[in-house]
XYZ file of N, CA and C in Angstrom:
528
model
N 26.184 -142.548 157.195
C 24.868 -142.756 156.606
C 24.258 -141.405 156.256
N 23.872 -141.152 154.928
C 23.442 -140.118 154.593
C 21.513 -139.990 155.274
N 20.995 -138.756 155.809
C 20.080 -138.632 156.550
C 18.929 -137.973 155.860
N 17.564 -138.061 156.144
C 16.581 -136.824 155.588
C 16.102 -136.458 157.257
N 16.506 -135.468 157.840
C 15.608 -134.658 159.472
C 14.721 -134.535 158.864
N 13.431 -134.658 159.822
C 12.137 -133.647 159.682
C 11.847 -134.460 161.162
N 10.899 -133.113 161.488
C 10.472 -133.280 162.609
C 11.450 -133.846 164.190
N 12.877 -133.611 163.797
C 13.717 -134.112 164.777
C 13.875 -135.567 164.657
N 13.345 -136.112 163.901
C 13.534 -137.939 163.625
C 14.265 -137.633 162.274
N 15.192 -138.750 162.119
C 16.262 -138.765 161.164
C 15.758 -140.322 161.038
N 15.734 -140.035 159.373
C 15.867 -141.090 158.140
C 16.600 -141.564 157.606
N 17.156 -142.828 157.092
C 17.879 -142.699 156.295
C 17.364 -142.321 154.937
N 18.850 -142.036 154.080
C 18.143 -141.080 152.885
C 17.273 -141.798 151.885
N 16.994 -143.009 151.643
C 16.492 -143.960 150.953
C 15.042 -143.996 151.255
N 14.689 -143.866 152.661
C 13.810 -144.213 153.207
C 12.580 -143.591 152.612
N 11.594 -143.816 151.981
C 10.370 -143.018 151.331
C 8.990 -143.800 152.184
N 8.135 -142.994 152.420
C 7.117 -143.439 153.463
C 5.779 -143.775 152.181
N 4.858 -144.351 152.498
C 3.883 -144.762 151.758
C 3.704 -143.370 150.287
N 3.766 -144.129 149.109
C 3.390 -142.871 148.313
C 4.354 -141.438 147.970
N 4.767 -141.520 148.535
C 6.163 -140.309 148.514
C 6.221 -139.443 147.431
N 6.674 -140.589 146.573
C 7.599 -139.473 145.261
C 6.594 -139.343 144.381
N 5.383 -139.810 143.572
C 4.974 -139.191 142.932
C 3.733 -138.737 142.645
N 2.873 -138.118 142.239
C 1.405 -137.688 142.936
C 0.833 -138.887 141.994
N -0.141 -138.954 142.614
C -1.221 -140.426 141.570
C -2.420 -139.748 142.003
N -3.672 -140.291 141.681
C -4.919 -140.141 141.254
C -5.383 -140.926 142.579
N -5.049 -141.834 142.619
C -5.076 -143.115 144.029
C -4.977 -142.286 145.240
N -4.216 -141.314 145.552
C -4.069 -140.580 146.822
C -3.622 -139.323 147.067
N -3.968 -138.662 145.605
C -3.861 -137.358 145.499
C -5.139 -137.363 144.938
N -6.200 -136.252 145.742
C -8.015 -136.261 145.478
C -7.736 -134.598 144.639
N -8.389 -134.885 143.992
C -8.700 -133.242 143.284
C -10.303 -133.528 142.984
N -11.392 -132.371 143.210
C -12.441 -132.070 142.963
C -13.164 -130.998 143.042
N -13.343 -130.382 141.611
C -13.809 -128.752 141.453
C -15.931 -129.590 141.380
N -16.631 -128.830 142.068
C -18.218 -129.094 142.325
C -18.714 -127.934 142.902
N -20.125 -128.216 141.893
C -20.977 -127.174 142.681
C -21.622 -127.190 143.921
N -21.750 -128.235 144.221
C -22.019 -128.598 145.604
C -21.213 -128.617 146.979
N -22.036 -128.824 148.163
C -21.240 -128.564 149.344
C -20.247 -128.610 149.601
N -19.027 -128.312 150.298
C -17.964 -129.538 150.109
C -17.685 -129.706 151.832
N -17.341 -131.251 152.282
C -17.101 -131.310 153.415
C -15.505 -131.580 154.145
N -15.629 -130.937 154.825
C -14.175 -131.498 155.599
C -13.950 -132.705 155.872
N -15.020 -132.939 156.526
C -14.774 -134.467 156.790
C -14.320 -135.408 155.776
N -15.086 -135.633 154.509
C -15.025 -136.358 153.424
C -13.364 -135.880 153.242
N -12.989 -134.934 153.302
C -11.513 -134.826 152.514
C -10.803 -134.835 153.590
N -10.438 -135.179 154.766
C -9.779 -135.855 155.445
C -9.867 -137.360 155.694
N -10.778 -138.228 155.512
C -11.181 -139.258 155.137
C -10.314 -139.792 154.298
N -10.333 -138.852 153.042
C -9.610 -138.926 151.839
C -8.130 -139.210 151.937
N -7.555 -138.395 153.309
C -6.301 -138.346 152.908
C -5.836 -139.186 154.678
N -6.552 -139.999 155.113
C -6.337 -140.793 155.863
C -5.773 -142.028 156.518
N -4.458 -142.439 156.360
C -3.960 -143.748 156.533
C -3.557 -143.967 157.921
N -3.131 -144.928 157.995
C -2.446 -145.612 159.122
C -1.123 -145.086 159.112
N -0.230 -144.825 158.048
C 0.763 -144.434 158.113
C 0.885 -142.940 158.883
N -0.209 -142.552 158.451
C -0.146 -140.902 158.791
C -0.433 -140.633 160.558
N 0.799 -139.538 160.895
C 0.772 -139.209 162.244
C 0.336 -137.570 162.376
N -0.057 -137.274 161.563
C -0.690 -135.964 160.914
C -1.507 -135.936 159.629
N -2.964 -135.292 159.784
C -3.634 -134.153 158.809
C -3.822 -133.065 159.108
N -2.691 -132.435 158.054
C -3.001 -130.904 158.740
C -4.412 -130.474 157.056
N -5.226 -129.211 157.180
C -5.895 -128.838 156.661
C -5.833 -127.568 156.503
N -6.435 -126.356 155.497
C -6.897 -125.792 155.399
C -8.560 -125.164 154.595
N -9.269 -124.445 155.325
C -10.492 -124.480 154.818
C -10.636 -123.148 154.433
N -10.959 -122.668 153.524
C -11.567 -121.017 152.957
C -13.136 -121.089 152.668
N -13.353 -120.322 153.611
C -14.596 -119.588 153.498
C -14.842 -118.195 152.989
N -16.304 -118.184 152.693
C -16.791 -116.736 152.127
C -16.685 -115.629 153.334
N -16.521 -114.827 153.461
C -16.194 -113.407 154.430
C -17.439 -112.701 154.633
N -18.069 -111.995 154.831
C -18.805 -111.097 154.921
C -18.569 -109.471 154.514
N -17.577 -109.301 154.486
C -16.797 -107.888 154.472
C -15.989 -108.025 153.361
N -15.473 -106.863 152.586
C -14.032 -106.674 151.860
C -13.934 -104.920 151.535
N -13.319 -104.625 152.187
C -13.009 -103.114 152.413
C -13.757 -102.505 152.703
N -14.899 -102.715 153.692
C -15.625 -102.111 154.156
C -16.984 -102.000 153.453
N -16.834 -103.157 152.808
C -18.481 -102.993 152.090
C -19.098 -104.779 152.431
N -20.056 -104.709 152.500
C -20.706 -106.028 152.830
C -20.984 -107.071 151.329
N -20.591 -108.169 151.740
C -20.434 -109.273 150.195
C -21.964 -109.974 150.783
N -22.470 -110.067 149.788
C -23.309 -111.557 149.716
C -23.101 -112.468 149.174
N -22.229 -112.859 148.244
C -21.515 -114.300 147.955
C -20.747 -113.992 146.851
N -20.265 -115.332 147.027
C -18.855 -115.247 146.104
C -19.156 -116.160 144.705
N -19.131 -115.901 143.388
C -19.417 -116.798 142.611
C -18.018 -117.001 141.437
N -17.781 -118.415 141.650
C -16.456 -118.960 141.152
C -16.609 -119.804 139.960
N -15.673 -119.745 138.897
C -15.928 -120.414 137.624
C -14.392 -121.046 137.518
N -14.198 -122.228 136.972
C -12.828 -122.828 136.467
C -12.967 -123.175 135.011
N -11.452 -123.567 134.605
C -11.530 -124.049 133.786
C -11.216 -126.021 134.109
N -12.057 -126.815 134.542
C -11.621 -127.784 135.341
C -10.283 -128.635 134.406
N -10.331 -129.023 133.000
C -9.352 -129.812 132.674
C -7.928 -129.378 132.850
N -7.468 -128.484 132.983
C -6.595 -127.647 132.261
C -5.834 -127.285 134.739
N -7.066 -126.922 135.535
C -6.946 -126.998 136.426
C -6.246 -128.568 137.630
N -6.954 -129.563 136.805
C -6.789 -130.231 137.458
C -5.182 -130.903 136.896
N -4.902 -130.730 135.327
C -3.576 -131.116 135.157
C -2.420 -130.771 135.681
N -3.147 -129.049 136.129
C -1.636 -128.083 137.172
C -1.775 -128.194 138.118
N -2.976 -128.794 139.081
C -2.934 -129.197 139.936
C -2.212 -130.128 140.591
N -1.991 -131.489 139.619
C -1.085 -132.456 140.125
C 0.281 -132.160 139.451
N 0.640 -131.093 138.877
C 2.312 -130.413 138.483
C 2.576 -129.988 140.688
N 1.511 -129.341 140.546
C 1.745 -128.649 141.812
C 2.271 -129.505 143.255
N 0.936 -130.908 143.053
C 1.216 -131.619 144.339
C 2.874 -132.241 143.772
N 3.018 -133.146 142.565
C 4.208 -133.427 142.571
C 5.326 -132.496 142.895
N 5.138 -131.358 142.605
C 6.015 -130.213 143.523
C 6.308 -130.393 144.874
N 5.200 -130.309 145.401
C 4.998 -130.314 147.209
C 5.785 -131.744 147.571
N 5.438 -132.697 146.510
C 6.176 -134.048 147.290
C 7.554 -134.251 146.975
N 8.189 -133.147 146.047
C 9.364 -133.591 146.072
C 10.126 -132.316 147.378
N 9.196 -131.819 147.677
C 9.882 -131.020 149.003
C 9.296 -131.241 150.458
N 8.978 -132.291 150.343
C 7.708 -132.843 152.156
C 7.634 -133.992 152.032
N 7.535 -134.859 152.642
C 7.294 -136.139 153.070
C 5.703 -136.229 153.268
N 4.980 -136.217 152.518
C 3.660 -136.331 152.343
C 2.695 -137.729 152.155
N 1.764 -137.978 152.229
C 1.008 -139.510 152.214
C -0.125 -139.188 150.910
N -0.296 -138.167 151.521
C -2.290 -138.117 150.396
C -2.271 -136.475 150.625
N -3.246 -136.018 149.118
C -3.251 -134.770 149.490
C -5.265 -134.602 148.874
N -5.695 -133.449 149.412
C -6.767 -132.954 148.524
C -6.958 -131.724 148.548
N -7.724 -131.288 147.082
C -7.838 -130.000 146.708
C -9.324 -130.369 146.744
N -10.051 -129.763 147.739
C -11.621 -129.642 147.087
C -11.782 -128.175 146.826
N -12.542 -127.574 145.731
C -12.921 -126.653 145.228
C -14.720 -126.400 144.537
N -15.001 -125.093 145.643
C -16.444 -125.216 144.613
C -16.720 -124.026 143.873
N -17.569 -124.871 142.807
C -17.775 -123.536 142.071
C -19.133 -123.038 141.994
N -19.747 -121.781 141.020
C -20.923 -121.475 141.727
C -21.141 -120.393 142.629
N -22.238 -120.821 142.942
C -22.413 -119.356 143.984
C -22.230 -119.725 145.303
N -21.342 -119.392 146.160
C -20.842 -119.935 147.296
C -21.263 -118.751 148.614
N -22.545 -118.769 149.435
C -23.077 -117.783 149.839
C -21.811 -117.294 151.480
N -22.275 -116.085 151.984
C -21.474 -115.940 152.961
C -21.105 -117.464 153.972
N -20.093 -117.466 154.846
C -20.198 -118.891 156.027
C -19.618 -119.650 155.071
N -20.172 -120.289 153.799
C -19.886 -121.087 153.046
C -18.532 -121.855 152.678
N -17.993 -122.937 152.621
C -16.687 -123.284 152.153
C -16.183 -123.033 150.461
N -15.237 -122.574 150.545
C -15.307 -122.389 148.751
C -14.201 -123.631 148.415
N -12.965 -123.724 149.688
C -11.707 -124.489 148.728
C -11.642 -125.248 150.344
N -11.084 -126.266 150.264
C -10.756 -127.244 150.937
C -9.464 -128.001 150.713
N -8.149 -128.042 151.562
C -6.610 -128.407 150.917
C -6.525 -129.691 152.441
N -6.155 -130.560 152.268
C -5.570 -131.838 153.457
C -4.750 -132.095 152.761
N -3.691 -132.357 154.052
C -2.462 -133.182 153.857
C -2.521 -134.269 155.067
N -1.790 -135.086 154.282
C -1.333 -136.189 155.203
C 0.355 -136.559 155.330
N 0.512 -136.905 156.266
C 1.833 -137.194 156.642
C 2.694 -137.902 157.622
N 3.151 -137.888 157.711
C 4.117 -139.080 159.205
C 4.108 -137.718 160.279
N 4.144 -137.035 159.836
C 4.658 -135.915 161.064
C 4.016 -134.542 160.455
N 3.857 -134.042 161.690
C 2.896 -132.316 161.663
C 3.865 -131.061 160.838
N 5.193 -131.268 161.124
C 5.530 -129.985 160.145
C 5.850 -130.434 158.935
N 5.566 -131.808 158.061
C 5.524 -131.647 156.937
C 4.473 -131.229 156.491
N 3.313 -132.124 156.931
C 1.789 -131.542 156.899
C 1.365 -130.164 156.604
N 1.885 -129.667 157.795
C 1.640 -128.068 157.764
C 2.090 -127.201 156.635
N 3.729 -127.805 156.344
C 4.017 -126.801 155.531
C 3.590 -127.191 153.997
N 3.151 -128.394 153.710
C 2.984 -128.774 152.737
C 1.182 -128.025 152.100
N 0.380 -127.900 153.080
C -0.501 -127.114 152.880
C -0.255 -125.789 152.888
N 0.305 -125.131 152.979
C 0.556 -123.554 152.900
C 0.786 -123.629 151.408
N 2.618 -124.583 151.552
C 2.532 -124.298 149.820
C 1.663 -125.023 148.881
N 0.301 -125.654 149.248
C -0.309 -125.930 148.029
C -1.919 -125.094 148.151
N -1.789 -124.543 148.997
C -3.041 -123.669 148.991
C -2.628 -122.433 147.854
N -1.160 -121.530 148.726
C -0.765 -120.472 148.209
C -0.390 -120.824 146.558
N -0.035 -122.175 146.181
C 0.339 -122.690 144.782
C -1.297 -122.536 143.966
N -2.031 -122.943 144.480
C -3.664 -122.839 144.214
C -3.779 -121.733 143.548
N -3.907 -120.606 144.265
C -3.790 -119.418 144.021
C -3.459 -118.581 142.616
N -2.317 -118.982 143.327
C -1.284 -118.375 142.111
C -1.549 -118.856 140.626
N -1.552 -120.246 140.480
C -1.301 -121.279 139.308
C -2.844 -121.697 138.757
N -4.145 -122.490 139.769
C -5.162 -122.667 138.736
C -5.703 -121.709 138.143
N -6.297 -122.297 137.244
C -7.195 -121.065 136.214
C -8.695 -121.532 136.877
N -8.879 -120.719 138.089
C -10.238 -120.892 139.145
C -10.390 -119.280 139.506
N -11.544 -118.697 138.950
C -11.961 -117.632 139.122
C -12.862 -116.647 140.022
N -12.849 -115.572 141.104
C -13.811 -115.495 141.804
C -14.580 -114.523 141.492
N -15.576 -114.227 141.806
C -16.375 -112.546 141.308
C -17.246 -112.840 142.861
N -16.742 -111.450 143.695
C -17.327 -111.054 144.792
C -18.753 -110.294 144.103
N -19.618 -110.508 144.918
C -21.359 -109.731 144.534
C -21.173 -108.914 145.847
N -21.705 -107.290 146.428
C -21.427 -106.423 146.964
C -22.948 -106.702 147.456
N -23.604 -105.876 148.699
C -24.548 -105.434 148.385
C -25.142 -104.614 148.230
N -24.357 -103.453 147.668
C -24.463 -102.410 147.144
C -24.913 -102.681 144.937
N -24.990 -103.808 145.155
C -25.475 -104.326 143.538
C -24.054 -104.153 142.499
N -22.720 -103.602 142.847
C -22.085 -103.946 142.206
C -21.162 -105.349 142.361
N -20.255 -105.829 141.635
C -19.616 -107.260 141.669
C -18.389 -106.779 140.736
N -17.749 -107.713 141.190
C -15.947 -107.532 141.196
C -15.350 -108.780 140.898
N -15.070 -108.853 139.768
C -13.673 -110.221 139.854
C -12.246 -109.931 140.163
N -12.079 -111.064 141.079
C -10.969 -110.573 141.999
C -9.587 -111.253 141.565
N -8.726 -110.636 141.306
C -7.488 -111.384 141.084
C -6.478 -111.500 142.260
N -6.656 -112.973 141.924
C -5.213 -113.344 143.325
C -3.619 -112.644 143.061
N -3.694 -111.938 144.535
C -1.720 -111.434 144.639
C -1.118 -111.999 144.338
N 0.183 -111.937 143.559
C 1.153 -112.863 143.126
C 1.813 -113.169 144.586
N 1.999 -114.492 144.981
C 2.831 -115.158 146.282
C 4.226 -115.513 146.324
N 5.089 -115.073 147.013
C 6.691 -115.977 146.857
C 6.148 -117.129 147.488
N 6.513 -118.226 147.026
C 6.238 -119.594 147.524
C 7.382 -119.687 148.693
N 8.316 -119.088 148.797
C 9.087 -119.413 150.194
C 8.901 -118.255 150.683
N 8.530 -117.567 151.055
C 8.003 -116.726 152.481
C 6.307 -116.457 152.746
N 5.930 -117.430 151.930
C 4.130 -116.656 151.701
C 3.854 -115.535 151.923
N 4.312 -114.881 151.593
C 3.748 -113.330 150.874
C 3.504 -112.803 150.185
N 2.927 -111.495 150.086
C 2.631 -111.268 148.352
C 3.644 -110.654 148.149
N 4.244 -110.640 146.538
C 4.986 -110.220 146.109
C 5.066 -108.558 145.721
N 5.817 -107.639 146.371
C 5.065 -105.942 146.249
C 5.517 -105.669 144.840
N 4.939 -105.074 144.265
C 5.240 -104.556 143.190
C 6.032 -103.432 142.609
């Protein structure tokens, strides 16, 4: 019998868990807003019965960046164009993870220090698909939408910041 391991439980290879193979609109959440965004709501989102894991990641505004103090971060997208590579991306992630539901929350705007800017959940049968499936769609984030940041200093200057290029299999940046 041919097998899929994860997590030390063996599948057979046929076996696809709720939603699997291809990203849909139904249980893959994408939402770029100027407003708050909550954790809760996007684990909610990506919540079933099937799932024995949500793993998450949350990005917040910093206070610091090389030694100079930020007062907020203000982010612009291009949302249509974002949200189409967005689901290139999750269908990526699901043809390498056993995944249930995913979400990208993203805000744009002026996002003050403390603040959440991006919000990523996964769902899954098991914790190390979860996990790894958010790394690579945060670090895919990154790299791939057209979502822009400009740090404000408070020294009165401001900076748009370009994201490091990432190897998607070792998450790192790529040195130049």
């Amino acid at each position: 019998m041919d097998t899929h391991t994860c997590c030390n439980h063996t599948y057979p290879e046929d076996y696809v868990p709720e939603h699997h193979k291809d990203a849909n609109e139904a249980y893959d959440h994408f939402l770029i807003s100027s407003e708050k965004l909550s954790l809760d709501q996007a684990c909610d989102s990506v919540r079933t019965d099937a799932a024995g894991a949500i793993s998450t990641f949350e990005g917040t505004t910093r206070n610091t960046f090389n030694g100079k103090r930020v007062i907020r971060l203000e982010y612009d997208a291009y949302q249509p164009l974002a949200k189409k590579e967005w689901y290139k991306i999750v269908q990526e992630a699901r043809s390498k993870y056993l995944i249930l539901g995913t979400v990208m929350h993203h805000r744009i705007g002026q996002v003050p220090v403390g603040h959440t800017s991006v919000i990523i959940a996964v769902s899954s049968a098991h914790r190390a698909d979860a996990i790894s499936a958010v790394h690579f769609l945060i670090d895919s984030l990154k790299v791939r939408l057209p979502i822009w940041k400009k740090e404000l200093l408070d020294d009165g200057t401001d900076t748009w910041k370009q994201n490091e290029p990432i190897d998607l299999d070792t998450h790192k940046p790529i040195q130049h």
